[in-house]
mmCIF file of C-alpha atoms in Angstrom:
data_model
loop_
_atom_site.group_PDB
_atom_site.id
_atom_site.type_symbol
_atom_site.label_atom_id
_atom_site.label_comp_id
_atom_site.label_asym_id
_atom_site.label_seq_id
_atom_site.Cartn_x
_atom_site.Cartn_y
_atom_site.Cartn_z
ATOM 1 C CA UNK W 255 88.931 124.538 114.777
ATOM 2 C CA UNK W 256 85.777 123.911 116.946
ATOM 3 C CA UNK W 257 85.854 124.046 120.651
ATOM 4 C CA UNK W 258 86.163 120.744 121.833
ATOM 5 C CA UNK W 259 86.153 121.199 125.361
ATOM 6 C CA UNK W 260 83.230 120.392 127.434
ATOM 7 C CA UNK W 261 81.175 123.079 128.776
ATOM 8 C CA UNK W 262 79.653 123.503 132.375
ATOM 9 C CA UNK W 263 75.623 124.216 131.846
ATOM 10 C CA UNK W 264 74.905 123.670 135.759
ATOM 11 C CA UNK W 265 73.222 126.861 136.943
ATOM 12 C CA UNK W 266 75.831 129.337 138.617
ATOM 13 C CA UNK W 267 75.412 130.034 142.460
ATOM 14 C CA UNK W 268 74.936 133.809 142.677
ATOM 15 C CA UNK W 269 74.673 133.633 146.612
ATOM 16 C CA UNK W 270 77.679 134.355 148.990
ATOM 17 C CA UNK W 271 80.497 131.933 148.559
ATOM 18 C CA UNK W 272 81.148 129.381 151.506
ATOM 19 C CA UNK W 273 84.521 130.297 152.671
ATOM 20 C CA UNK W 274 84.692 127.180 154.679
ATOM 21 C CA UNK W 275 86.725 124.180 153.327
ATOM 22 C CA UNK W 276 84.757 121.190 152.048
ATOM 23 C CA UNK W 277 87.573 118.644 152.579
ATOM 24 C CA UNK W 278 90.249 117.670 155.061
ATOM 25 C CA UNK W 279 93.043 120.393 154.563
ATOM 26 C CA UNK W 280 95.655 117.597 154.299
ATOM 27 C CA UNK W 281 93.476 115.914 151.464
ATOM 28 C CA UNK W 282 93.363 119.220 149.733
ATOM 29 C CA UNK W 283 97.157 119.555 149.617
ATOM 30 C CA UNK W 284 97.035 116.440 147.697
ATOM 31 C CA UNK W 285 98.021 114.015 150.771
ATOM 32 C CA UNK W 286 95.211 111.515 149.895
ATOM 33 C CA UNK W 287 94.798 108.481 151.935
ATOM 34 C CA UNK W 288 95.896 105.207 150.437
ATOM 35 C CA UNK W 289 93.719 103.048 148.844
ATOM 36 C CA UNK W 290 91.930 99.966 150.436
ATOM 37 C CA UNK W 291 92.888 96.414 150.076
ATOM 38 C CA UNK W 292 90.147 95.896 147.601
ATOM 39 C CA UNK W 293 90.919 98.539 145.399
ATOM 40 C CA UNK W 294 94.792 97.861 145.357
ATOM 41 C CA UNK W 295 93.592 94.348 144.293
ATOM 42 C CA UNK W 296 91.681 95.844 141.459
ATOM 43 C CA UNK W 297 94.417 97.825 140.345
ATOM 44 C CA UNK W 298 97.141 94.945 140.343
ATOM 45 C CA UNK W 299 94.710 92.926 138.292
ATOM 46 C CA UNK W 300 93.935 95.560 136.134
ATOM 47 C CA UNK W 301 97.795 96.241 135.512
ATOM 48 C CA UNK W 302 98.406 92.366 134.826
ATOM 49 C CA UNK W 303 95.466 92.175 132.394
ATOM 50 C CA UNK W 304 96.883 95.159 130.248
ATOM 51 C CA UNK W 305 100.115 93.635 130.580
ATOM 52 C CA UNK W 306 98.999 90.662 128.813
ATOM 53 C CA UNK W 307 96.985 92.153 126.345
ATOM 54 C CA UNK W 308 99.981 93.971 125.330
ATOM 55 C CA UNK W 309 102.241 90.936 125.234
ATOM 56 C CA UNK W 310 99.672 88.891 123.387
ATOM 57 C CA UNK W 311 99.668 91.818 120.544
ATOM 58 C CA UNK W 312 103.413 92.729 120.810
ATOM 59 C CA UNK W 313 104.872 89.164 120.904
ATOM 60 C CA UNK W 314 104.149 88.057 117.514
ATOM 61 C CA UNK W 315 105.360 91.408 116.173
ATOM 62 C CA UNK W 316 108.467 91.307 118.140
ATOM 63 C CA UNK W 317 109.037 87.330 117.213
ATOM 64 C CA UNK W 318 108.325 88.033 113.460
ATOM 65 C CA UNK W 319 110.751 91.182 113.397
ATOM 66 C CA UNK W 320 113.734 89.237 115.379
ATOM 67 C CA UNK W 321 113.106 86.542 112.503
ATOM 68 C CA UNK W 322 113.657 89.287 109.751
ATOM 69 C CA UNK W 323 116.871 90.648 111.494
ATOM 70 C CA UNK W 324 118.630 87.019 111.623
ATOM 71 C CA UNK W 325 117.307 86.490 108.289
ATOM 72 C CA UNK W 326 119.576 89.409 106.999
ATOM 73 C CA UNK W 327 122.618 87.880 108.925
ATOM 74 C CA UNK W 328 125.581 86.034 107.129
ATOM 75 C CA UNK W 329 127.310 86.242 103.863
ATOM 76 C CA UNK W 330 125.597 85.679 100.128
ATOM 77 C CA UNK W 331 127.349 82.992 98.248
ATOM 78 C CA UNK W 332 129.733 83.746 95.746
ATOM 79 C CA UNK W 333 128.428 84.731 92.250
ATOM 80 C CA UNK W 334 125.138 85.719 93.360
ATOM 81 C CA UNK W 335 125.311 89.078 91.375
ATOM 82 C CA UNK W 336 123.555 90.105 88.059
ATOM 83 C CA UNK W 337 122.518 87.717 85.277
ATOM 84 C CA UNK W 338 122.346 90.845 82.954
ATOM 85 C CA UNK W 339 118.419 90.179 83.119
ATOM 86 C CA UNK W 340 117.670 93.329 85.106
ATOM 87 C CA UNK W 341 114.696 95.522 84.308
ATOM 88 C CA UNK W 342 113.699 99.229 85.200
ATOM 89 C CA UNK W 343 110.267 101.079 85.115
ATOM 90 C CA UNK W 344 110.403 104.378 83.426
ATOM 91 C CA UNK W 345 107.891 107.268 83.636
ATOM 92 C CA UNK W 346 105.248 108.343 81.456
ATOM 93 C CA UNK W 347 107.469 111.474 80.059
ATOM 94 C CA UNK W 348 109.302 109.012 77.675
ATOM 95 C CA UNK W 349 106.190 108.910 75.688
ATOM 96 C CA UNK W 350 104.316 111.505 76.083
ATOM 97 C CA UNK W 351 106.663 114.295 74.225
ATOM 98 C CA UNK W 352 108.712 115.676 77.469
ATOM 99 C CA UNK W 353 112.046 113.592 76.777
ATOM 100 C CA UNK W 354 114.488 114.875 74.246
ATOM 101 C CA UNK W 355 116.865 112.864 72.303
ATOM 102 C CA UNK W 356 119.592 114.177 74.775
ATOM 103 C CA UNK W 357 117.785 112.562 77.606
ATOM 104 C CA UNK W 358 117.537 109.359 75.764
ATOM 105 C CA UNK W 359 121.413 109.666 75.318
ATOM 106 C CA UNK W 360 121.934 110.280 78.758
ATOM 107 C CA UNK W 361 119.738 107.041 79.914
ATOM 108 C CA UNK W 362 121.494 104.772 77.372
ATOM 109 C CA UNK W 363 125.131 106.045 78.990
ATOM 110 C CA UNK W 364 123.473 105.094 82.629
ATOM 111 C CA UNK W 365 122.154 101.670 81.332
ATOM 112 C CA UNK W 366 125.498 100.642 79.346
ATOM 113 C CA UNK W 367 127.118 99.782 82.668
ATOM 114 C CA UNK W 368 124.170 97.817 84.241
ATOM 115 C CA UNK W 369 122.582 94.435 83.798
ATOM 116 C CA UNK W 370 119.507 96.374 82.777
ATOM 117 C CA UNK W 371 117.958 94.460 79.634
ATOM 118 C CA UNK W 372 114.055 95.337 79.923
ATOM 119 C CA UNK W 373 112.530 98.766 80.276
ATOM 120 C CA UNK W 374 108.964 99.106 81.580
ATOM 121 C CA UNK W 375 107.794 102.323 79.955
ATOM 122 C CA UNK W 376 104.477 103.954 81.559
ATOM 123 C CA UNK W 377 101.984 104.158 78.742
ATOM 124 C CA UNK W 378 99.053 104.016 80.348
ATOM 125 C CA UNK W 379 96.716 104.174 82.616
ATOM 126 C CA UNK W 380 93.974 102.373 80.728
ATOM 127 C CA UNK W 381 90.718 103.717 81.394
ATOM 128 C CA UNK W 382 88.417 101.933 84.084
ATOM 129 C CA UNK W 383 86.776 100.102 80.894
ATOM 130 C CA UNK W 384 90.067 98.509 79.652
ATOM 131 C CA UNK W 385 90.623 100.905 76.737
ATOM 132 C CA UNK W 386 93.864 103.034 76.074
ATOM 133 C CA UNK W 387 93.572 106.306 74.491
ATOM 134 C CA UNK W 388 96.344 106.669 71.689
ATOM 135 C CA UNK W 389 96.789 110.225 72.627
ATOM 136 C CA UNK W 390 98.589 109.052 75.778
ATOM 137 C CA UNK W 391 101.648 107.929 74.134
ATOM 138 C CA UNK W 392 102.383 109.944 70.699
ATOM 139 C CA UNK W 393 106.323 109.418 71.119
ATOM 140 C CA UNK W 394 106.037 105.636 71.981
ATOM 141 C CA UNK W 395 107.249 104.482 68.534
ATOM 142 C CA UNK W 396 109.943 107.023 68.413
ATOM 143 C CA UNK W 397 111.268 105.523 71.793
ATOM 144 C CA UNK W 398 111.228 101.922 70.914
ATOM 145 C CA UNK W 399 112.974 102.795 67.685
ATOM 146 C CA UNK W 400 115.539 105.049 69.509
ATOM 147 C CA UNK W 401 116.263 102.235 72.539
ATOM 148 C CA UNK W 402 116.953 99.615 69.776
ATOM 149 C CA UNK W 403 119.166 101.856 67.968
ATOM 150 C CA UNK W 404 121.305 103.036 71.166
ATOM 151 C CA UNK W 405 120.938 99.886 73.476
ATOM 152 C CA UNK W 406 120.675 96.882 70.982
ATOM 153 C CA UNK W 407 119.677 93.861 73.030
ATOM 154 C CA UNK W 408 117.408 96.017 75.565
ATOM 155 C CA UNK W 409 113.479 95.348 75.161
ATOM 156 C CA UNK W 410 110.949 97.994 75.580
ATOM 157 C CA UNK W 411 107.735 97.209 76.996
ATOM 158 C CA UNK W 412 104.401 98.983 77.300
ATOM 159 C CA UNK W 413 103.509 99.617 81.093
ATOM 160 C CA UNK W 414 99.878 99.532 81.402
ATOM 161 C CA UNK W 415 98.221 99.825 84.668
ATOM 162 C CA UNK W 416 94.973 101.089 86.420
ATOM 163 C CA UNK W 417 93.382 100.881 89.696
ATOM 164 C CA UNK W 418 91.221 98.168 90.451
ATOM 165 C CA UNK W 419 87.698 98.685 91.925
ATOM 166 C CA UNK W 420 88.349 95.871 94.777
ATOM 167 C CA UNK W 421 88.614 97.977 97.758
ATOM 168 C CA UNK W 422 86.437 101.272 96.477
ATOM 169 C CA UNK W 423 83.622 101.680 94.003
ATOM 170 C CA UNK W 424 85.753 103.275 91.591
ATOM 171 C CA UNK W 425 88.064 101.519 89.140
ATOM 172 C CA UNK W 426 88.439 98.628 86.810
ATOM 173 C CA UNK W 427 86.441 95.604 87.128
ATOM 174 C CA UNK W 428 87.867 92.173 85.907
ATOM 175 C CA UNK W 429 84.913 90.467 86.857
ATOM 176 C CA UNK W 430 83.482 92.039 83.508
ATOM 177 C CA UNK W 431 84.209 90.143 80.320
ATOM 178 C CA UNK W 432 83.827 93.428 78.157
ATOM 179 C CA UNK W 433 86.647 94.940 80.243
ATOM 180 C CA UNK W 434 88.911 92.155 80.191
ATOM 181 C CA UNK W 435 88.352 91.768 76.385
ATOM 182 C CA UNK W 436 89.304 95.689 76.052
ATOM 183 C CA UNK W 437 92.468 95.291 78.066
ATOM 184 C CA UNK W 438 93.336 92.461 75.678
ATOM 185 C CA UNK W 439 93.007 94.798 72.886
ATOM 186 C CA UNK W 440 94.916 97.240 74.538
ATOM 187 C CA UNK W 441 98.130 95.065 74.342
ATOM 188 C CA UNK W 442 97.341 94.423 70.963
ATOM 189 C CA UNK W 443 97.294 98.433 70.318
ATOM 190 C CA UNK W 444 100.824 98.918 71.943
ATOM 191 C CA UNK W 445 102.009 95.894 70.046
ATOM 192 C CA UNK W 446 101.249 97.489 66.998
ATOM 193 C CA UNK W 447 103.149 100.308 67.767
ATOM 194 C CA UNK W 448 106.376 98.361 68.083
ATOM 195 C CA UNK W 449 106.846 97.613 71.753
ATOM 196 C CA UNK W 450 108.590 94.160 72.504
ATOM 197 C CA UNK W 451 106.197 93.387 75.148
ATOM 198 C CA UNK W 452 103.286 94.101 77.477
ATOM 199 C CA UNK W 453 103.548 95.043 81.177
ATOM 200 C CA UNK W 454 100.709 95.079 83.369
ATOM 201 C CA UNK W 455 100.443 96.434 86.699
ATOM 202 C CA UNK W 456 96.630 96.394 88.171
ATOM 203 C CA UNK W 457 96.483 97.101 91.913
ATOM 204 C CA UNK W 458 95.232 96.348 94.344
ATOM 205 C CA UNK W 459 94.617 92.956 93.168
ATOM 206 C CA UNK W 460 93.735 90.492 95.572
ATOM 207 C CA UNK W 461 94.837 87.019 96.430
ATOM 208 C CA UNK W 462 93.243 84.113 94.372
ATOM 209 C CA UNK W 463 91.379 86.291 91.687
ATOM 210 C CA UNK W 464 90.547 84.010 88.910
ATOM 211 C CA UNK W 465 89.427 87.038 86.639
ATOM 212 C CA UNK W 466 92.992 88.214 86.646
ATOM 213 C CA UNK W 467 94.385 84.610 85.706
ATOM 214 C CA UNK W 468 91.869 84.335 82.752
ATOM 215 C CA UNK W 469 92.903 87.905 81.483
ATOM 216 C CA UNK W 470 96.656 86.624 81.793
ATOM 217 C CA UNK W 471 95.873 83.722 79.520
ATOM 218 C CA UNK W 472 94.061 85.838 76.961
ATOM 219 C CA UNK W 473 96.981 88.677 77.105
ATOM 220 C CA UNK W 474 99.713 85.877 76.755
ATOM 221 C CA UNK W 475 97.946 84.463 73.926
ATOM 222 C CA UNK W 476 98.247 87.821 71.948
ATOM 223 C CA UNK W 477 101.931 88.218 73.116
ATOM 224 C CA UNK W 478 103.231 84.744 71.860
ATOM 225 C CA UNK W 479 101.676 85.113 68.491
ATOM 226 C CA UNK W 480 103.643 88.331 68.336
ATOM 227 C CA UNK W 481 106.905 86.890 69.729
ATOM 228 C CA UNK W 482 106.552 89.363 72.558
ATOM 229 C CA UNK W 483 106.924 89.259 76.397
ATOM 230 C CA UNK W 484 104.154 89.386 78.865
ATOM 231 C CA UNK W 485 105.340 90.392 82.330
ATOM 232 C CA UNK W 486 103.474 91.549 85.438
ATOM 233 C CA UNK W 487 104.214 93.614 88.684
ATOM 234 C CA UNK W 488 103.185 91.452 91.603
ATOM 235 C CA UNK W 489 102.184 91.745 95.079
ATOM 236 C CA UNK W 490 104.633 90.574 97.859
ATOM 237 C CA UNK W 491 104.062 86.976 99.198
ATOM 238 C CA UNK W 492 102.419 86.381 102.610
ATOM 239 C CA UNK W 493 105.291 86.522 104.931
ATOM 240 C CA UNK W 494 102.898 83.946 107.400
ATOM 241 C CA UNK W 495 100.566 81.754 105.702
ATOM 242 C CA UNK W 496 97.316 82.972 105.301
ATOM 243 C CA UNK W 497 98.361 86.310 106.461
ATOM 244 C CA UNK W 498 96.757 88.341 103.585
ATOM 245 C CA UNK W 499 93.513 86.980 105.073
ATOM 246 C CA UNK W 500 94.195 88.285 108.559
ATOM 247 C CA UNK W 501 95.313 91.403 107.427
ATOM 248 C CA UNK W 502 92.316 92.026 104.988
ATOM 249 C CA UNK W 503 89.996 91.305 107.925
ATOM 250 C CA UNK W 504 92.243 93.916 110.303
ATOM 251 C CA UNK W 505 92.785 96.709 107.619
ATOM 252 C CA UNK W 506 90.470 96.359 104.624
ATOM 253 C CA UNK W 507 93.534 95.998 102.454
ATOM 254 C CA UNK W 508 94.740 92.356 101.959
ATOM 255 C CA UNK W 509 98.044 93.494 100.382
ATOM 256 C CA UNK W 510 99.594 90.463 100.006
ATOM 257 C CA UNK W 511 99.460 87.146 97.527
ATOM 258 C CA UNK W 512 99.426 83.448 99.061
ATOM 259 C CA UNK W 513 102.623 81.649 97.313
ATOM 260 C CA UNK W 514 100.052 79.561 95.383
ATOM 261 C CA UNK W 515 98.449 82.218 93.939
ATOM 262 C CA UNK W 516 102.173 84.039 93.163
ATOM 263 C CA UNK W 517 102.934 80.542 91.458
ATOM 264 C CA UNK W 518 99.630 80.381 89.614
ATOM 265 C CA UNK W 519 100.543 84.099 88.253
ATOM 266 C CA UNK W 520 103.993 83.228 87.769
ATOM 267 C CA UNK W 521 103.259 80.125 85.443
ATOM 268 C CA UNK W 522 101.230 82.497 83.129
ATOM 269 C CA UNK W 523 103.659 85.020 82.278
ATOM 270 C CA UNK W 524 107.167 85.306 80.772
ATOM 271 C CA UNK W 525 108.292 87.773 83.561
ATOM 272 C CA UNK W 526 107.115 88.308 87.206
ATOM 273 C CA UNK W 527 108.274 91.731 88.918
ATOM 274 C CA UNK W 528 108.022 91.472 92.780
ATOM 275 C CA UNK W 529 107.302 94.949 94.112
ATOM 276 C CA UNK W 530 109.480 94.496 97.005
ATOM 277 C CA UNK W 531 109.027 98.018 98.728
ATOM 278 C CA UNK W 532 106.336 99.972 100.812
ATOM 279 C CA UNK W 533 107.018 97.226 103.291
ATOM 280 C CA UNK W 534 106.418 98.920 106.570
ATOM 281 C CA UNK W 535 109.809 97.915 108.275
ATOM 282 C CA UNK W 536 111.198 100.616 110.088
ATOM 283 C CA UNK W 537 115.050 99.711 110.130
ATOM 284 C CA UNK W 538 117.342 98.826 107.128
ATOM 285 C CA UNK W 539 118.266 95.561 108.681
ATOM 286 C CA UNK W 540 114.811 94.416 109.070
ATOM 287 C CA UNK W 541 113.935 95.822 105.274
ATOM 288 C CA UNK W 542 116.958 93.807 103.935
ATOM 289 C CA UNK W 543 115.826 90.846 105.795
ATOM 290 C CA UNK W 544 112.073 91.072 104.537
ATOM 291 C CA UNK W 545 113.576 91.442 101.176
ATOM 292 C CA UNK W 546 115.626 88.303 101.560
ATOM 293 C CA UNK W 547 112.588 86.353 102.849
ATOM 294 C CA UNK W 548 110.437 87.569 99.761
ATOM 295 C CA UNK W 549 112.966 86.553 97.570
ATOM 296 C CA UNK W 550 113.421 82.927 98.772
ATOM 297 C CA UNK W 551 109.494 82.498 98.587
ATOM 298 C CA UNK W 552 109.080 83.846 95.200
ATOM 299 C CA UNK W 553 111.893 81.297 93.760
ATOM 300 C CA UNK W 554 110.046 78.636 95.514
ATOM 301 C CA UNK W 555 106.883 79.631 93.600
ATOM 302 C CA UNK W 556 108.420 80.462 90.190
ATOM 303 C CA UNK W 557 108.990 78.041 87.703
ATOM 304 C CA UNK W 558 112.606 78.086 86.045
ATOM 305 C CA UNK W 559 111.118 78.658 82.896
ATOM 306 C CA UNK W 560 109.734 82.144 84.041
ATOM 307 C CA UNK W 561 111.892 85.287 84.390
ATOM 308 C CA UNK W 562 111.697 86.411 88.303
ATOM 309 C CA UNK W 563 112.892 89.966 89.058
ATOM 310 C CA UNK W 564 112.878 91.418 92.690
ATOM 311 C CA UNK W 565 112.041 95.226 92.915
ATOM 312 C CA UNK W 566 114.686 97.856 94.234
ATOM 313 C CA UNK W 567 113.497 101.087 95.770
ATOM 314 C CA UNK W 568 114.695 103.685 93.410
ATOM 315 C CA UNK W 569 112.300 106.545 95.184
ATOM 316 C CA UNK W 570 112.471 108.296 98.100
ATOM 317 C CA UNK W 571 109.174 108.835 100.532
ATOM 318 C CA UNK W 572 108.607 108.908 104.274
ATOM 319 C CA UNK W 573 104.996 107.506 105.188
ATOM 320 C CA UNK W 574 103.759 104.839 107.265
ATOM 321 C CA UNK W 575 104.412 102.171 104.667
ATOM 322 C CA UNK W 576 107.893 103.211 103.305
ATOM 323 C CA UNK W 577 110.622 104.702 105.500
ATOM 324 C CA UNK W 578 113.020 106.117 103.468
ATOM 325 C CA UNK W 579 115.848 105.265 105.843
ATOM 326 C CA UNK W 580 114.788 101.847 106.153
ATOM 327 C CA UNK W 581 114.284 101.085 102.300
ATOM 328 C CA UNK W 582 117.521 101.569 100.735
ATOM 329 C CA UNK W 583 118.815 99.858 97.528
ATOM 330 C CA UNK W 584 121.606 98.684 99.543
ATOM 331 C CA UNK W 585 119.708 96.958 101.825
ATOM 332 C CA UNK W 586 117.285 95.784 99.069
ATOM 333 C CA UNK W 587 120.243 94.218 96.832
ATOM 334 C CA UNK W 588 121.943 92.497 99.896
ATOM 335 C CA UNK W 589 118.570 90.765 101.115
ATOM 336 C CA UNK W 590 118.269 89.792 97.213
ATOM 337 C CA UNK W 591 121.307 88.037 97.178
ATOM 338 C CA UNK W 592 121.107 86.568 100.549
ATOM 339 C CA UNK W 593 117.668 85.105 99.423
ATOM 340 C CA UNK W 594 119.386 83.721 96.471
ATOM 341 C CA UNK W 595 122.027 82.026 98.018
ATOM 342 C CA UNK W 596 119.876 80.162 100.612
ATOM 343 C CA UNK W 597 117.019 78.980 97.849
ATOM 344 C CA UNK W 598 118.365 79.021 94.019
ATOM 345 C CA UNK W 599 121.881 80.386 93.793
ATOM 346 C CA UNK W 600 122.164 79.033 90.196
ATOM 347 C CA UNK W 601 118.804 80.451 88.565
ATOM 348 C CA UNK W 602 119.532 81.899 85.568
ATOM 349 C CA UNK W 603 116.150 83.793 84.711
ATOM 350 C CA UNK W 604 116.766 86.030 87.562
ATOM 351 C CA UNK W 605 117.445 89.602 88.042
ATOM 352 C CA UNK W 606 116.290 92.811 90.087
ATOM 353 C CA UNK W 607 113.919 96.003 88.767
ATOM 354 C CA UNK W 608 114.769 99.453 89.676
ATOM 355 C CA UNK W 609 111.678 101.526 90.301
ATOM 356 C CA UNK W 610 111.512 104.623 89.103
ATOM 357 C CA UNK W 611 113.725 106.402 86.885
ATOM 358 C CA UNK W 612 112.540 109.831 87.380
ATOM 359 C CA UNK W 613 113.456 109.294 91.379
ATOM 360 C CA UNK W 614 116.577 107.699 91.311
ATOM 361 C CA UNK W 615 119.539 109.291 92.655
ATOM 362 C CA UNK W 616 123.374 108.448 91.979
ATOM 363 C CA UNK W 617 123.511 107.180 95.518
ATOM 364 C CA UNK W 618 120.853 104.702 94.309
ATOM 365 C CA UNK W 619 122.744 103.686 91.180
ATOM 366 C CA UNK W 620 125.894 103.240 93.019
ATOM 367 C CA UNK W 621 124.334 100.842 95.440
ATOM 368 C CA UNK W 622 122.882 98.975 92.718
ATOM 369 C CA UNK W 623 126.274 98.720 90.811
ATOM 370 C CA UNK W 624 128.182 97.840 93.857
ATOM 371 C CA UNK W 625 126.046 95.305 95.483
ATOM 372 C CA UNK W 626 124.782 93.839 92.150
ATOM 373 C CA UNK W 627 126.423 94.615 89.084
ATOM 374 C CA UNK W 628 130.129 94.506 90.274
#
């Protein structure tokens, strides 16, 4: 570590030291005279300005967090439980040969007591040019056959993702026609294996991206022709109108989608799963209130013909965007039920989606079953 202390470059006085005090002895003992009236006035004015700036910065945040806490209050409506239309994201080990028949038997045993009917199995990632190497998923066909045998009625969808070049020079570029065409070919490729659908997760995806909407139209034409599903992992919705623009300016990462853009995406797919985690909320009650808000916003924007799912955090991290003690499955489930109760309690094509199997704990499964499955 470099020495960051300032160095004294003044020449040293090598002559005899002056032992006489240079200041008043009382001042040397720390008994400084009080500041004059003008200096006191400047200090008071500085304090007032500092306080005003802090209030301007903190008051909106405190107001928003208070609203989330209030949003978490109350009781969910009766009947706001699973519609047996839930989903789960699965890791890549299921298709690259690491998982065995015994693992699948254990998974089937776990899922039979839940409402999970869709599995989004990580089959990519795609290359930045939109292509998908077949070497990435040698066991995909075997997995699909085994799930259909062990869990009749459960669909297996190919989870295809990649990083977009929206906030860095490296990544997939949806503005390129050839790249979008390659993604469509990758969708055909996994359906040929036997998958029941295609699940796209492209991040960070900025609100209003017309190239993404065009891609969805093209992929859905393929899935419809195969009687397969098209699903997407969706960003969260602006908690305040236009918030993605503000955050993009401040942080360089818009993060949220406008509610209008969310609706445009939802109308182009069969299923839309909101990644309602990594919310930066520091308390369980605030996180639950946030999920309740997101559920209401998503229900308002999603047509009843599209299957809406709200994400549950079946993983455990501690960092600025995700606090493990706050983002719990129990809080998420209660938030989902509150949002559903207040907005569209009878919505049929609705469920929750657990992320992700390899990080899930018994506590996560218990909270999901106790709070949602019943």
